CSV table of C-alpha atoms in Angstrom, one decimal:
chain,number,residue,atom,x,y,z
A,1,MET,CA,-17.7,25.4,4.3
A,2,THR,CA,-13.9,25.7,4.2
A,3,VAL,CA,-12.1,22.9,2.3
A,4,GLU,CA,-8.3,23.1,2.6
A,5,ILE,CA,-5.8,21.5,0.3
A,6,ILE,CA,-3.2,19.5,2.4
A,7,GLU,CA,-1.1,18.3,-0.5
A,8,LYS,CA,-1.1,18.2,-4.3
A,9,HIS,CA,0.8,16.1,-6.8
A,10,GLN,CA,0.9,16.0,-10.6
A,11,SER,CA,0.3,12.5,-11.9
A,12,PHE,CA,-0.1,11.4,-15.6
A,13,GLY,CA,-1.0,15.0,-16.5
A,14,GLY,CA,-3.7,15.2,-13.9
A,15,GLN,CA,-3.7,16.2,-10.2
A,16,GLN,CA,-3.8,14.0,-7.1
A,17,ILE,CA,-5.1,16.3,-4.3
A,18,LYS,CA,-5.7,15.6,-0.6
A,19,TYR,CA,-8.2,17.8,1.2
A,20,ARG,CA,-9.3,18.5,4.8
A,21,HIS,CA,-12.6,19.9,6.1
A,22,ASP,CA,-14.8,20.0,9.2
A,23,SER,CA,-17.7,17.6,8.8
A,24,THR,CA,-21.0,18.7,10.3
A,25,THR,CA,-22.4,15.1,9.8
A,26,LEU,CA,-19.5,13.3,11.6
A,27,LYS,CA,-18.8,16.2,14.0
A,28,CYS,CA,-15.0,15.9,13.4
A,29,GLU,CA,-12.3,16.9,11.0
A,30,MET,CA,-12.1,14.7,7.9
A,31,THR,CA,-9.8,14.2,5.0
A,32,PHE,CA,-10.5,12.9,1.5
A,33,SER,CA,-8.5,12.6,-1.7
A,34,LEU,CA,-9.4,13.5,-5.3
A,35,PHE,CA,-7.8,12.7,-8.6
A,36,LEU,CA,-8.6,15.1,-11.4
A,37,PRO,CA,-7.6,14.0,-15.0
A,38,PRO,CA,-6.0,16.4,-17.4
A,39,GLU,CA,-8.5,19.2,-18.0
A,40,THR,CA,-10.5,19.2,-21.2
A,41,LYS,CA,-13.9,20.6,-22.2
A,42,THR,CA,-15.3,17.1,-22.2
A,43,ALA,CA,-17.8,16.4,-19.4
A,44,MET,CA,-16.1,14.4,-16.6
A,45,PRO,CA,-17.7,11.4,-14.7
A,46,LEU,CA,-16.8,10.5,-11.2
A,47,ILE,CA,-15.9,7.2,-9.6
A,48,TRP,CA,-16.0,6.7,-5.8
A,49,TRP,CA,-13.4,4.4,-4.1
A,50,LEU,CA,-14.1,3.0,-0.6
A,51,SER,CA,-11.2,1.4,1.2
A,52,GLY,CA,-11.0,-1.5,3.6
A,53,LEU,CA,-10.4,-2.0,7.3
A,54,THR,CA,-7.6,0.1,8.9
A,55,CYS,CA,-7.1,2.1,5.7
A,56,THR,CA,-7.4,5.9,5.0
A,57,ASP,CA,-7.9,7.8,1.8
A,58,ASP,CA,-4.1,7.5,1.2
A,59,ASN,CA,-4.0,3.7,0.6
A,60,PHE,CA,-5.7,3.7,-2.8
A,61,SER,CA,-4.2,7.0,-4.0
A,62,GLN,CA,-0.7,5.8,-3.3
A,63,LYS,CA,-1.0,2.0,-4.1
A,64,GLY,CA,-4.0,1.6,-6.4
A,65,ALA,CA,-2.1,2.3,-9.6
A,66,PHE,CA,-5.3,3.8,-11.1
A,67,GLN,CA,-4.1,7.3,-12.1
A,68,ALA,CA,-2.8,6.4,-15.6
A,69,TYR,CA,-6.1,4.7,-16.6
A,70,ALA,CA,-8.2,7.5,-15.0
A,71,ALA,CA,-6.3,10.1,-16.9
A,72,LYS,CA,-6.6,8.2,-20.2
A,73,ASN,CA,-10.3,7.8,-19.8
A,74,ARG,CA,-10.9,11.3,-18.4
A,75,VAL,CA,-12.6,10.2,-15.2
A,76,ALA,CA,-12.2,11.7,-11.7
A,77,PHE,CA,-11.8,9.6,-8.6
A,78,VAL,CA,-12.7,10.5,-5.1
A,79,MET,CA,-11.3,8.6,-2.0
A,80,PRO,CA,-13.1,9.3,1.3
A,81,ASP,CA,-11.6,8.2,4.6
A,82,THR,CA,-12.9,5.0,6.1
A,83,SER,CA,-14.4,6.5,9.3
A,84,PRO,CA,-14.6,9.5,11.6
A,85,ARG,CA,-11.3,10.5,13.1
A,86,GLY,CA,-9.8,12.3,16.1
A,87,ALA,CA,-11.6,12.7,19.4
A,88,VAL,CA,-14.4,10.3,18.5
A,89,ALA,CA,-15.3,6.8,19.8
A,90,ASP,CA,-12.7,4.1,19.1
A,91,SER,CA,-11.8,0.6,20.0
A,92,ASP,CA,-8.5,-1.2,20.8
A,93,ASP,CA,-9.6,-3.8,18.2
A,94,TRP,CA,-8.3,-3.1,14.7
A,95,ASP,CA,-11.6,-4.2,13.1
A,96,LEU,CA,-13.8,-1.8,15.1
A,97,GLY,CA,-14.0,1.9,15.5
A,98,GLN,CA,-11.7,4.3,13.7
A,99,GLY,CA,-10.8,2.9,10.3
A,100,ALA,CA,-13.6,0.4,10.5
A,101,SER,CA,-16.9,2.3,10.1
A,102,PHE,CA,-18.6,-0.2,7.7
A,103,TYR,CA,-20.0,2.9,6.0
A,104,LEU,CA,-23.3,2.8,7.8
A,105,ASN,CA,-25.2,5.0,10.2
A,106,ALA,CA,-24.7,3.8,13.8
A,107,THR,CA,-27.7,3.8,16.1
A,108,GLN,CA,-25.9,2.7,19.3
A,109,GLU,CA,-23.7,4.7,21.7
A,110,PRO,CA,-20.9,5.6,21.9
A,111,TRP,CA,-20.8,5.3,18.1
A,112,GLN,CA,-24.1,7.1,17.2
A,113,THR,CA,-22.8,10.6,17.7
A,114,ASN,CA,-20.1,10.5,15.0
A,115,TYR,CA,-20.4,7.3,13.0
A,116,GLN,CA,-22.9,8.5,10.4
A,117,MET,CA,-20.8,7.5,7.4
A,118,TYR,CA,-23.7,6.6,5.1
A,119,ASP,CA,-25.2,10.1,5.5
A,120,TYR,CA,-21.7,11.6,5.0
A,121,LEU,CA,-21.2,9.7,1.8
A,122,THR,CA,-24.6,10.3,0.4
A,123,GLN,CA,-25.2,13.9,1.4
A,124,GLU,CA,-22.4,16.0,2.8
A,125,LEU,CA,-19.3,14.8,0.9
A,126,PRO,CA,-20.9,14.6,-2.5
A,127,ALA,CA,-21.9,18.2,-2.4
A,128,ILE,CA,-18.3,19.2,-1.6
A,129,VAL,CA,-16.8,17.0,-4.2
A,130,TYR,CA,-19.2,18.1,-7.0
A,131,SER,CA,-18.1,21.7,-6.3
A,132,LEU,CA,-14.4,20.8,-6.9
A,133,LEU,CA,-15.0,19.0,-10.2
A,134,PRO,CA,-14.5,21.0,-13.5
A,135,ASN,CA,-17.1,20.0,-16.1
A,136,PHE,CA,-18.8,17.3,-14.0
A,137,SER,CA,-21.1,15.2,-16.1
A,138,GLY,CA,-23.4,14.2,-13.3
A,139,LYS,CA,-22.6,10.5,-13.9
A,140,GLU,CA,-21.2,8.5,-10.9
A,141,SER,CA,-20.2,4.9,-10.1
A,142,ILE,CA,-18.7,3.3,-7.1
A,143,MET,CA,-16.0,0.6,-6.3
A,144,GLY,CA,-14.2,-0.6,-3.2
A,145,HIS,CA,-12.1,-3.2,-1.5
A,146,SER,CA,-12.9,-5.6,1.4
A,147,MET,CA,-14.9,-3.5,3.9
A,148,GLY,CA,-15.0,-0.9,1.1
A,149,GLY,CA,-16.3,-3.6,-1.3
A,150,HIS,CA,-19.1,-4.1,1.2
A,151,GLY,CA,-19.6,-0.3,1.2
A,152,ALA,CA,-19.6,-0.1,-2.6
A,153,LEU,CA,-22.2,-2.9,-3.0
A,154,MET,CA,-24.3,-1.6,-0.2
A,155,LEU,CA,-24.3,2.1,-1.3
A,156,GLY,CA,-24.8,1.1,-4.9
A,157,LEU,CA,-27.7,-1.2,-4.2
A,158,LYS,CA,-29.4,1.4,-1.9
A,159,ASN,CA,-29.0,4.2,-4.4
A,160,PRO,CA,-29.7,2.6,-7.8
A,161,GLN,CA,-30.6,5.9,-9.5
A,162,ARG,CA,-27.3,7.5,-8.5
A,163,PHE,CA,-24.7,5.0,-9.5
A,164,SER,CA,-24.2,3.7,-13.1
A,165,ALA,CA,-21.9,0.8,-12.1
A,166,ILE,CA,-20.7,-1.0,-9.1
A,167,SER,CA,-17.5,-3.0,-8.6
A,168,ALA,CA,-15.6,-4.6,-5.8
A,169,PHE,CA,-12.4,-6.4,-4.9
A,170,ALA,CA,-12.7,-9.1,-2.3
A,171,PRO,CA,-15.9,-7.6,-0.8
A,172,ILE,CA,-17.6,-8.6,2.5
A,173,SER,CA,-20.8,-9.3,0.5
A,174,ASN,CA,-22.8,-10.9,3.4
A,175,PRO,CA,-21.6,-9.1,6.6
A,176,MET,CA,-24.5,-10.4,8.7
A,177,GLN,CA,-23.1,-13.9,8.5
A,178,VAL,CA,-19.4,-13.4,8.9
A,179,PRO,CA,-17.3,-12.5,12.0
A,180,TRP,CA,-16.2,-9.0,10.9
A,181,GLY,CA,-19.7,-8.0,10.0
A,182,LYS,CA,-21.3,-9.5,13.1
A,183,LYS,CA,-18.9,-7.7,15.4
A,184,ALA,CA,-19.3,-4.3,13.7
A,185,PHE,CA,-23.1,-4.6,13.3
A,186,THR,CA,-23.6,-5.6,16.9
A,187,ALA,CA,-21.6,-2.6,18.1
A,188,TYR,CA,-23.0,0.0,15.7
A,189,LEU,CA,-26.6,-1.2,15.3
A,190,GLY,CA,-27.3,-3.3,18.4
A,191,THR,CA,-28.4,-7.0,18.7
A,192,ALA,CA,-31.7,-6.8,16.8
A,193,THR,CA,-30.5,-8.5,13.6
A,194,LYS,CA,-33.5,-7.4,11.6
A,195,THR,CA,-32.1,-3.9,11.6
A,196,TRP,CA,-28.9,-5.2,10.0
A,197,LYS,CA,-30.5,-6.2,6.7
A,198,GLU,CA,-30.6,-2.7,5.3
A,199,TRP,CA,-26.8,-2.6,5.4
A,200,ASP,CA,-26.1,-6.1,4.0
A,201,ALA,CA,-25.6,-6.4,0.2
A,202,THR,CA,-27.0,-9.9,0.1
A,203,GLU,CA,-30.2,-8.9,1.8
A,204,LEU,CA,-30.5,-5.7,-0.3
A,205,LEU,CA,-30.1,-7.7,-3.5
A,206,LYS,CA,-33.2,-9.7,-2.5
A,207,THR,CA,-35.3,-6.6,-2.5
A,208,VAL,CA,-33.7,-4.3,-5.1
A,209,GLY,CA,-34.1,-6.7,-8.0
A,210,THR,CA,-33.2,-5.5,-11.6
A,211,LYS,CA,-33.2,-1.8,-10.7
A,212,HIS,CA,-29.5,-1.9,-9.6
A,213,ALA,CA,-26.5,-1.0,-11.7
A,214,PRO,CA,-24.3,-3.7,-13.3
A,215,ILE,CA,-21.9,-5.4,-10.8
A,216,LEU,CA,-18.3,-6.6,-11.3
A,217,ILE,CA,-16.5,-8.5,-8.5
A,218,THR,CA,-12.9,-9.7,-8.5
A,219,GLN,CA,-11.8,-12.2,-5.8
A,220,GLY,CA,-8.3,-13.8,-5.5
A,221,THR,CA,-8.0,-17.5,-4.8
A,222,ASN,CA,-5.1,-16.9,-2.4
A,223,ASP,CA,-6.9,-14.4,-0.3
A,224,ASN,CA,-6.4,-15.6,3.3
A,225,PHE,CA,-9.7,-14.0,4.4
A,226,TYR,CA,-11.8,-15.6,1.7
A,227,GLU,CA,-13.3,-18.7,3.3
A,228,VAL,CA,-14.3,-17.1,6.6
A,229,GLN,CA,-15.0,-13.4,5.7
A,230,LEU,CA,-15.5,-13.1,2.0
A,231,ASN,CA,-17.4,-16.1,0.7
A,232,GLU,CA,-19.7,-15.2,-2.2
A,233,GLN,CA,-22.1,-18.1,-2.2
A,234,ALA,CA,-25.0,-16.4,-0.4
A,235,PHE,CA,-24.7,-13.2,-2.5
A,236,LEU,CA,-24.7,-15.1,-5.7
A,237,ALA,CA,-27.5,-17.3,-4.5
A,238,ALA,CA,-29.6,-14.2,-3.9
A,239,ALA,CA,-28.7,-13.0,-7.4
A,240,ASP,CA,-29.9,-16.3,-8.8
A,241,VAL,CA,-33.2,-16.0,-7.0
A,242,ALA,CA,-33.7,-12.5,-8.4
A,243,ASP,CA,-32.6,-13.8,-11.8
A,244,GLU,CA,-29.7,-11.4,-11.8
A,245,THR,CA,-26.3,-11.8,-13.4
A,246,ILE,CA,-23.3,-10.8,-11.4
A,247,ASN,CA,-19.9,-10.7,-13.1
A,248,TYR,CA,-18.0,-12.5,-10.4
A,249,ARG,CA,-14.4,-13.4,-11.3
A,250,LYS,CA,-12.0,-15.6,-9.3
A,251,GLU,CA,-8.4,-14.9,-10.2
A,252,ILE,CA,-6.0,-17.7,-9.6
A,253,GLY,CA,-3.1,-17.0,-7.2
A,254,TYR,CA,-4.1,-13.5,-6.2
A,255,ASP,CA,-4.4,-12.4,-2.6
A,256,HIS,CA,-6.1,-9.6,-0.5
A,257,SER,CA,-3.4,-7.0,-1.1
A,258,TYR,CA,-3.1,-3.9,-3.2
A,259,TYR,CA,-1.0,-5.9,-5.7
A,260,THR,CA,-4.2,-7.6,-6.7
A,261,ILE,CA,-6.0,-4.2,-7.0
A,262,ALA,CA,-3.2,-2.7,-9.1
A,263,THR,CA,-3.3,-5.8,-11.4
A,264,PHE,CA,-7.0,-5.6,-12.2
A,265,ILE,CA,-7.8,-1.9,-11.7
A,266,GLU,CA,-7.6,-1.2,-15.5
A,267,GLU,CA,-10.2,-3.8,-16.1
A,268,HIS,CA,-12.5,-2.3,-13.4
A,269,ILE,CA,-12.1,1.2,-14.7
A,270,ALA,CA,-12.9,0.0,-18.2
A,271,PHE,CA,-16.1,-1.6,-16.8
A,272,HIS,CA,-17.1,1.6,-15.1
A,273,VAL,CA,-16.3,3.8,-18.2
A,274,SER,CA,-18.4,1.6,-20.4
A,275,HIS,CA,-21.4,2.4,-18.2
A,276,LEU,CA,-20.5,6.0,-17.3
A,277,LYS,CA,-20.1,7.1,-20.9
């Protein structure tokens, strides 16, 4: 497979690189971004970042303010795009279609042909990224924001042997019960709600139990999406039933923006590093 470098920038002694490749899983051209810390002979772990609705792989690389901490801790970061792109199914609604994949495998047309993001993130893209990492340690963790927070929780819980830590900013932790999730799941998965459970972090937490990685969540109290889309009560209740401890932090005055992410990203990276190393 040909992987082409689109752009490359030096940052804190490391390299921020944007790539393009033809995806056989998604049947379209895709981009992703990769941050490589300054090279050493030390084995390098990898953190996955999943972005939210309407985003691309550029949002976190340009606004996440993570590179200094990644360079200091000698961890690589990979930022996939949020959906298939180009001549694939789309919607006029901003919260459905391109930029809004919810990181699942669609079973309904017209989405099924291209929207196989779970397979892309668990099979095709990892193989590409691993080949680009010098001295990869084999250790991985995952984090994300909003829809990407849902993705990080969902992928982390479905793959407990793969990820050493999971964290999220303002995640959609119970998509089956909120408008964004209901809309996307109905379109991508159909109306049989029993099929939705395998993509919902709250439902997964009920079945995974103590096998999953440690979880850190940061939620701003001034997030205008919180009450309707991002409420944590069902997720934390499922954790209580499973006798699980979730490190859930509400930060006073912070909102849904990348200003919040930039403020607390050092804390999240430290959390991941403590489990990756």
